[in-house]
Structure formats: C-alpha cells, structure tokens
XYZ file of N, CA, C and O in Angstrom:
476
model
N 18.526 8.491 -16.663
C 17.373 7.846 -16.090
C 16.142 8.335 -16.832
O 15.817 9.521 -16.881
N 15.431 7.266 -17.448
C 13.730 8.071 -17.485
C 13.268 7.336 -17.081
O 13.484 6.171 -16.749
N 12.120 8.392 -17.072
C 10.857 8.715 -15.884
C 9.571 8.211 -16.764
O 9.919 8.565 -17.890
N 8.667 7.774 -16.868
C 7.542 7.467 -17.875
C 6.405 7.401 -16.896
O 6.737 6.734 -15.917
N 5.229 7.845 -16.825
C 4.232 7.738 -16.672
C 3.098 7.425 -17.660
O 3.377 7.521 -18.855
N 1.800 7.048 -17.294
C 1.149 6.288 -17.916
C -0.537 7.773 -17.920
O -1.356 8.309 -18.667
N -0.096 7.719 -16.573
C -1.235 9.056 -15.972
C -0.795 10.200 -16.296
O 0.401 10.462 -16.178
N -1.550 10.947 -16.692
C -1.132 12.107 -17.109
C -1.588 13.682 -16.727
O -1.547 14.775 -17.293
N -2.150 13.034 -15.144
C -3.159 13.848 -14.401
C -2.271 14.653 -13.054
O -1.617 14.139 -12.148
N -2.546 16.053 -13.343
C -1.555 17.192 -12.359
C -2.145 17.093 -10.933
O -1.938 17.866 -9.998
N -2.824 16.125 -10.950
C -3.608 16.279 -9.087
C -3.008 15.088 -8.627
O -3.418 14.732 -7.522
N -2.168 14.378 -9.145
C -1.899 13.330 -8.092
C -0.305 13.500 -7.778
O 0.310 14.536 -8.032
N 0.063 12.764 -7.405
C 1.247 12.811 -6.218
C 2.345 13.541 -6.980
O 2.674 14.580 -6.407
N 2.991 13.298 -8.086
C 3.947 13.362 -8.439
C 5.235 13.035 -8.426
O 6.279 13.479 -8.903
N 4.721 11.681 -7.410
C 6.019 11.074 -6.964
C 6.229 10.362 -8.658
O 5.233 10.235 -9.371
N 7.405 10.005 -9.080
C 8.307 9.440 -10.189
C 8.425 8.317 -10.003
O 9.162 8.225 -9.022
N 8.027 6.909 -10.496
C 9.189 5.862 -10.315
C 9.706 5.689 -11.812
O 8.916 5.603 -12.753
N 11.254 5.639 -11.983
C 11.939 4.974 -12.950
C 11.904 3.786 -13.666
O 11.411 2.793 -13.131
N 12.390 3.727 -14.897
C 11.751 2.673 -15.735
C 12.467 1.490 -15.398
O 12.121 0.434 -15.928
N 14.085 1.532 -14.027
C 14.691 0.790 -13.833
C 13.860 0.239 -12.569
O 13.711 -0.964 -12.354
N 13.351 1.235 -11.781
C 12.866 0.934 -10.383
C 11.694 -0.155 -10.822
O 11.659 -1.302 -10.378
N 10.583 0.480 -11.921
C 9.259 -0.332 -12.586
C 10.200 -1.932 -12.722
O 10.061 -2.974 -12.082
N 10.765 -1.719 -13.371
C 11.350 -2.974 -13.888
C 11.752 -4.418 -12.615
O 11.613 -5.641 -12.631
N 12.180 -3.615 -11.836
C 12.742 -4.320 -10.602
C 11.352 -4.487 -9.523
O 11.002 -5.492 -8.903
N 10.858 -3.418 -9.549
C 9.451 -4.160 -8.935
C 8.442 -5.166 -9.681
O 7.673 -5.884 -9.043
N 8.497 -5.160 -10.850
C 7.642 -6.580 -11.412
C 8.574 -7.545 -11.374
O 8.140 -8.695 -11.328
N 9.689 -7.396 -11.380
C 10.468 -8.536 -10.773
C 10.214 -9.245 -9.374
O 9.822 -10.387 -9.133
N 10.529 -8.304 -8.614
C 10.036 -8.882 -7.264
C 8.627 -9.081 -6.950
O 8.615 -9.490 -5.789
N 7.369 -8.998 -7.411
C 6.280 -9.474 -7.279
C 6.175 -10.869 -8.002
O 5.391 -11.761 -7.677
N 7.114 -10.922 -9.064
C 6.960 -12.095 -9.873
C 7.057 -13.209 -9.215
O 6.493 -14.299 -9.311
N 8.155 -12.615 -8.277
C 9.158 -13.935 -7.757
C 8.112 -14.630 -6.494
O 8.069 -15.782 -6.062
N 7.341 -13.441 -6.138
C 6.231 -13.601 -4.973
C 5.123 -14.493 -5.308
O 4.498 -15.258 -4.574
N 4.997 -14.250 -6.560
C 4.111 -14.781 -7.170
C 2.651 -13.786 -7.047
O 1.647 -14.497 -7.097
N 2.404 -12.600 -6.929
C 1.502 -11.508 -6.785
C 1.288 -10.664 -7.788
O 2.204 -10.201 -8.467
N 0.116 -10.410 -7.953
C -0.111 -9.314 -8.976
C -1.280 -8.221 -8.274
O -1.888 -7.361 -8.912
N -1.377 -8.411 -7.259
C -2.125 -7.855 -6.259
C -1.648 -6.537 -5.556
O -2.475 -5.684 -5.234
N -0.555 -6.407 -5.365
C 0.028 -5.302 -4.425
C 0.312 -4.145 -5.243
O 0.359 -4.145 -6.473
N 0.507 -3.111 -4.439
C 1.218 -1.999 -4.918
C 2.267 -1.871 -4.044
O 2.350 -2.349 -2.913
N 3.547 -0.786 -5.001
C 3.977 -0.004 -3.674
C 3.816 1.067 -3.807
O 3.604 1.876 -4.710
N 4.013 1.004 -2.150
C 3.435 2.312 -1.344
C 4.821 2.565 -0.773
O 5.654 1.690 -0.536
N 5.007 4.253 -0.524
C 5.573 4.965 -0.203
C 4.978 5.896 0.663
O 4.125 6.705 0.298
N 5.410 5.795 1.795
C 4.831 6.550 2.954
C 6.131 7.588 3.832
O 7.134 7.003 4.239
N 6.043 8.521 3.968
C 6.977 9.436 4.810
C 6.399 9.178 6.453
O 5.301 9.468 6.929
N 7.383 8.637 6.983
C 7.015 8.772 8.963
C 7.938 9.554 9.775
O 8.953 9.999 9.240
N 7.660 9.803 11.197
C 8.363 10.568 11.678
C 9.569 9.082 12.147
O 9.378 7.898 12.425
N 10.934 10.066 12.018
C 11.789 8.788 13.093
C 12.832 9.557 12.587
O 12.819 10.695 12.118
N 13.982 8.548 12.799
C 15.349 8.911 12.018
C 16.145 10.510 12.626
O 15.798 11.629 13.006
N 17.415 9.698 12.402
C 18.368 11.511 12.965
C 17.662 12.825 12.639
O 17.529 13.753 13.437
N 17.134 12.798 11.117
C 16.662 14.336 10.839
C 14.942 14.439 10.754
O 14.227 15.196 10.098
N 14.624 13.381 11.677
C 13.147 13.770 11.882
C 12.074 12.866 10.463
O 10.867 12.714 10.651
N 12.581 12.491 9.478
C 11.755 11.987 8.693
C 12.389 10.488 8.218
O 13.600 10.294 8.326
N 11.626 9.604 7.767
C 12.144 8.599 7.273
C 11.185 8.156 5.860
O 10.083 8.689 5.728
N 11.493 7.528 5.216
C 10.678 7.142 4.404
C 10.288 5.926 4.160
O 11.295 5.221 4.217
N 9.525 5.403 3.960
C 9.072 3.643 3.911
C 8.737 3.059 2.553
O 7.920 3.602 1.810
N 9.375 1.952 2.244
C 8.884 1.959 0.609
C 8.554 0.333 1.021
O 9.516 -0.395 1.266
N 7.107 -0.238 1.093
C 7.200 -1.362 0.771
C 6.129 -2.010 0.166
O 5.535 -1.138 -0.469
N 5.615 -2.989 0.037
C 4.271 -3.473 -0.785
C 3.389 -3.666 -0.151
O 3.564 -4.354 0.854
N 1.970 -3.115 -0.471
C 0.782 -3.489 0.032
C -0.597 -3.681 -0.530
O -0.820 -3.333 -1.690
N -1.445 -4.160 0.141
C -2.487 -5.136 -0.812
C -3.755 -3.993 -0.437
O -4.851 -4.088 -0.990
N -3.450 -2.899 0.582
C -4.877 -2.276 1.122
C -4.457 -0.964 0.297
O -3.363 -0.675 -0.190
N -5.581 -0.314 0.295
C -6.441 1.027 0.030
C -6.760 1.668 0.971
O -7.503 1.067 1.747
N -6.460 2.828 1.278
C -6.614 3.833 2.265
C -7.041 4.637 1.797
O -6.608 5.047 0.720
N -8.282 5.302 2.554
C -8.965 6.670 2.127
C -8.068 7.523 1.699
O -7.099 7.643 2.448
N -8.067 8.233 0.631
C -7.175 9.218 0.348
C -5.886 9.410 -0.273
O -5.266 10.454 -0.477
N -5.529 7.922 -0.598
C -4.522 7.502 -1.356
C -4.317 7.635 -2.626
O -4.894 6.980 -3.494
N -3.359 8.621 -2.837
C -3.026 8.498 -4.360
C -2.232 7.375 -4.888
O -1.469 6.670 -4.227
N -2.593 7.244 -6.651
C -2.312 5.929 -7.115
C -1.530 6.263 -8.429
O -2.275 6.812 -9.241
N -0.471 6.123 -8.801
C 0.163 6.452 -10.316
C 0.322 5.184 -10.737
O 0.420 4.375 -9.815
N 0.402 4.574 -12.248
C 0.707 3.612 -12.794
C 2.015 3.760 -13.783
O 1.914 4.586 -14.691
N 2.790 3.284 -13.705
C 4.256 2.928 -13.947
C 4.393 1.665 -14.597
O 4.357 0.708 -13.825
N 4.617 1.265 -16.445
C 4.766 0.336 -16.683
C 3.854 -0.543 -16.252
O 4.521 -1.578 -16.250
N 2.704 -0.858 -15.858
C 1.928 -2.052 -14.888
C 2.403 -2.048 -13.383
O 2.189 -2.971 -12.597
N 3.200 -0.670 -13.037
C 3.522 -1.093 -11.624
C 2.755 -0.174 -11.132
O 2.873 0.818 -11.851
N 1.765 0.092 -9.973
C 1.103 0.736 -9.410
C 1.814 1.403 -8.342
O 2.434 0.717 -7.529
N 1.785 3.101 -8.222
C 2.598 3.573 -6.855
C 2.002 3.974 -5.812
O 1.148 4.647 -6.387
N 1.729 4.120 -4.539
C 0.783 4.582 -3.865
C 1.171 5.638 -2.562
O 1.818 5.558 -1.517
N 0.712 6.230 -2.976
C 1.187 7.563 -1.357
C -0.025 7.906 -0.657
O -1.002 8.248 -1.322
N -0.091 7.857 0.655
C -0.697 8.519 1.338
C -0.676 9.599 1.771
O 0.252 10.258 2.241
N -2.158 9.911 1.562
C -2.268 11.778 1.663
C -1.760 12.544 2.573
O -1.663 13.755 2.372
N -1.398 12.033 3.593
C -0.307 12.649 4.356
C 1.064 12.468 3.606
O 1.306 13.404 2.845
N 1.708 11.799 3.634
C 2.885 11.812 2.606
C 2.914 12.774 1.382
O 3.933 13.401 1.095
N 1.738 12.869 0.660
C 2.264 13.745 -0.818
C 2.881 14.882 -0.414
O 3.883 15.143 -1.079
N 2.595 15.722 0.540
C 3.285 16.944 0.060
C 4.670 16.652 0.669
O 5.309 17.702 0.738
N 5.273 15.719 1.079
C 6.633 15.990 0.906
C 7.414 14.886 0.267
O 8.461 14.421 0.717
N 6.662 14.426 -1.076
C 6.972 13.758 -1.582
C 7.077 14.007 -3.055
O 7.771 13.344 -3.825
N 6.139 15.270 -3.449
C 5.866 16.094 -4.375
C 7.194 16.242 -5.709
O 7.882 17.261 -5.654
N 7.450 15.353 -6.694
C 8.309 16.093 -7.274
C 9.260 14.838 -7.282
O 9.982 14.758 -8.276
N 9.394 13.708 -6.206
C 10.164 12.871 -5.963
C 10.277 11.671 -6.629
O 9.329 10.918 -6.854
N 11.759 11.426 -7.043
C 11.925 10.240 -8.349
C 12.405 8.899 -7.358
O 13.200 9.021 -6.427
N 11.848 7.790 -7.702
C 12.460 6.282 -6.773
C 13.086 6.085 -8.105
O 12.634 6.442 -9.192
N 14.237 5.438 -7.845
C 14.857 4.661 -8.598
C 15.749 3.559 -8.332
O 16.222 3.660 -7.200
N 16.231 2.348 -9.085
C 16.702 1.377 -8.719
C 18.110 1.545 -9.230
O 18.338 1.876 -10.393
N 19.265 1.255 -8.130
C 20.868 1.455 -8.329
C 21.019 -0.042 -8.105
O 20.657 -0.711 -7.137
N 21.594 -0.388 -9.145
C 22.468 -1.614 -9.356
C 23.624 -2.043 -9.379
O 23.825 -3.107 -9.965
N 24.753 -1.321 -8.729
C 26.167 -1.275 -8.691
C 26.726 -2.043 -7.978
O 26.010 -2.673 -7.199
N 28.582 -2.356 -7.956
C 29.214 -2.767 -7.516
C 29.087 -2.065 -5.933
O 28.775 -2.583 -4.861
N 29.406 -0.896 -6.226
C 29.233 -0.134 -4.771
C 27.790 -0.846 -4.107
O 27.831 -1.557 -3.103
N 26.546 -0.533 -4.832
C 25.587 -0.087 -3.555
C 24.210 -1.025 -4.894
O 24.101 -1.003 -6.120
N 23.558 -1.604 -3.956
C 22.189 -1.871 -4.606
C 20.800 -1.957 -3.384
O 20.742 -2.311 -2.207
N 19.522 -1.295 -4.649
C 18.712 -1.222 -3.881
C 17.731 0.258 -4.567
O 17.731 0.732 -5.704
N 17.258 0.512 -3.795
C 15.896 1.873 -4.277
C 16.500 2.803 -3.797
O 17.240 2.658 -2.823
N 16.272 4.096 -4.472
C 17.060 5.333 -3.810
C 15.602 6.505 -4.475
O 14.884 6.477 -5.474
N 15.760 7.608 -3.040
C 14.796 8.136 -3.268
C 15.399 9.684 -3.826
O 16.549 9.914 -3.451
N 14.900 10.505 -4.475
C 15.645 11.694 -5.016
C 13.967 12.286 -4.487
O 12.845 11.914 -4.832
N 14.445 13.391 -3.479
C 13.302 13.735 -2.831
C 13.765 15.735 -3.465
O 14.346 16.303 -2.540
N 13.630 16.469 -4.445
C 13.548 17.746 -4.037
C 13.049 18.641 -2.988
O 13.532 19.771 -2.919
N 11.816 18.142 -1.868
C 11.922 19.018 -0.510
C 12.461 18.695 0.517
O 12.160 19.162 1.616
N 13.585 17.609 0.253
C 14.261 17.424 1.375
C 14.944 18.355 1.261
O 15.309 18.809 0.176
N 15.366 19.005 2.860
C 16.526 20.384 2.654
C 17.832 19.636 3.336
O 18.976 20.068 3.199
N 17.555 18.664 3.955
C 19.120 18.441 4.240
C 18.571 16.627 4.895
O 17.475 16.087 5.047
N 19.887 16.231 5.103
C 19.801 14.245 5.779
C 21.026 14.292 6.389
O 21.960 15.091 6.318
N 20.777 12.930 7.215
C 21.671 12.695 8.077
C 22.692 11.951 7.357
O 22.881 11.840 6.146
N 23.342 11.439 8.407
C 25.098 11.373 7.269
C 24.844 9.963 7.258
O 25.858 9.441 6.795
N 23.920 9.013 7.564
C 24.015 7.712 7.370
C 22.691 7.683 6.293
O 22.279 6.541 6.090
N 21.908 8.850 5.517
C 21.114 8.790 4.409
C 19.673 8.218 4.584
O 18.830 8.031 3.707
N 19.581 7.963 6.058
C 17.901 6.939 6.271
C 17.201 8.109 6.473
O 16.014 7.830 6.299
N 17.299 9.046 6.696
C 16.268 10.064 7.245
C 16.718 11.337 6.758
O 17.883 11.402 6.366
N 15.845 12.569 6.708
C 15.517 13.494 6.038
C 14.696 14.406 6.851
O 13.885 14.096 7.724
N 15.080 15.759 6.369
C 14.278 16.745 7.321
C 13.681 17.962 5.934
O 12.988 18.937 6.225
C-alpha cells in the first residue's frame, strides 16, 4: 500500500488515506457528480467497545477541522477526533472476500469481534 500526501505539515491530523482509497473516492464523487465535498472522518461514542468511527462526505467546515489533501481528495477530521486518529491509514479493499474502506487505526488497543467499534 502507499500512502502519498500532498501536505507536508506535522500539525495536522495525520490521518493517511491510500492511493487506492484517493482513487475510489474521486470515483464516487464523480458518479455524484460533486467536486464540492470532502471526506470526513469523525470518531463517536457507540458500538460494543465504546468507539465507532464514521467515514462519510461532507460539504461543511467546522471550527477546528483539520484538512489533508490526497491526490485532489480532501480529508477532514474533527478536532475532537484527531487524537485518536493520529497515525491512522483508510484504505480501500477490493476483494472477493470483502469490499469497502478499512481503517488501520494504531491507538486502537483492542475491537469487538464484529470490527465496527474500537476502544
């Protein structure tokens, strides 16, 4: 997998997206017909181990939001979210088994056995 960034600045999130994940999100905006959105990645409380994560597209700006650029794809976390997001790669799995975004979070210490949530 690589990782490419465009920013090259140590104060923002450090969340990762992959050059497969970039790829698959200008896909799906294409198809929307948008060049407007970002995604955003937000950590909430819920789920068996207390955390869940949310990955979906949005058109607003929130005070405090960090912003990375990926290929022309814009990522966005809210400042509550970075620190436990710090370090974390999205990427897009395309397999027979399983398709879809997968998050590789290093401060997660452990998840539940069905993988939606994180503690």
């Amino acid at each position: 997998m690589t990782v490419q960034s465009t920013d090259t600045s140590e104060t923002l999130t450090g969340v990762n997206l992959s050059d497969g994940a970039a790829a698959k999100v200008k896909s799906l905006l294409e198809q929307e017909g948008r060049n407007d959105l970002a995604l955003r990645i937000a950590v909430q409380p819920g789920g068996c181990s207390g955390l869940r994560y949310q990955l979906f597209f949005d058109e607003r700006t929130l005070d405090g939001d960090e912003t990375r650029e990926f290929d022309g794809v814009s990522l966005v976390v809210d400042r509550m979210s970075v620190p436990y997001l710090h370090g974390a790669t999205i990427d897009f799995v395309d397999t027979i088994e399983k398709q879809g975004f997968t998050i590789d979070n290093p401060n997660a210490t452990g998840s539940c056995a069905c993988g939606d949530s994180f503690h």
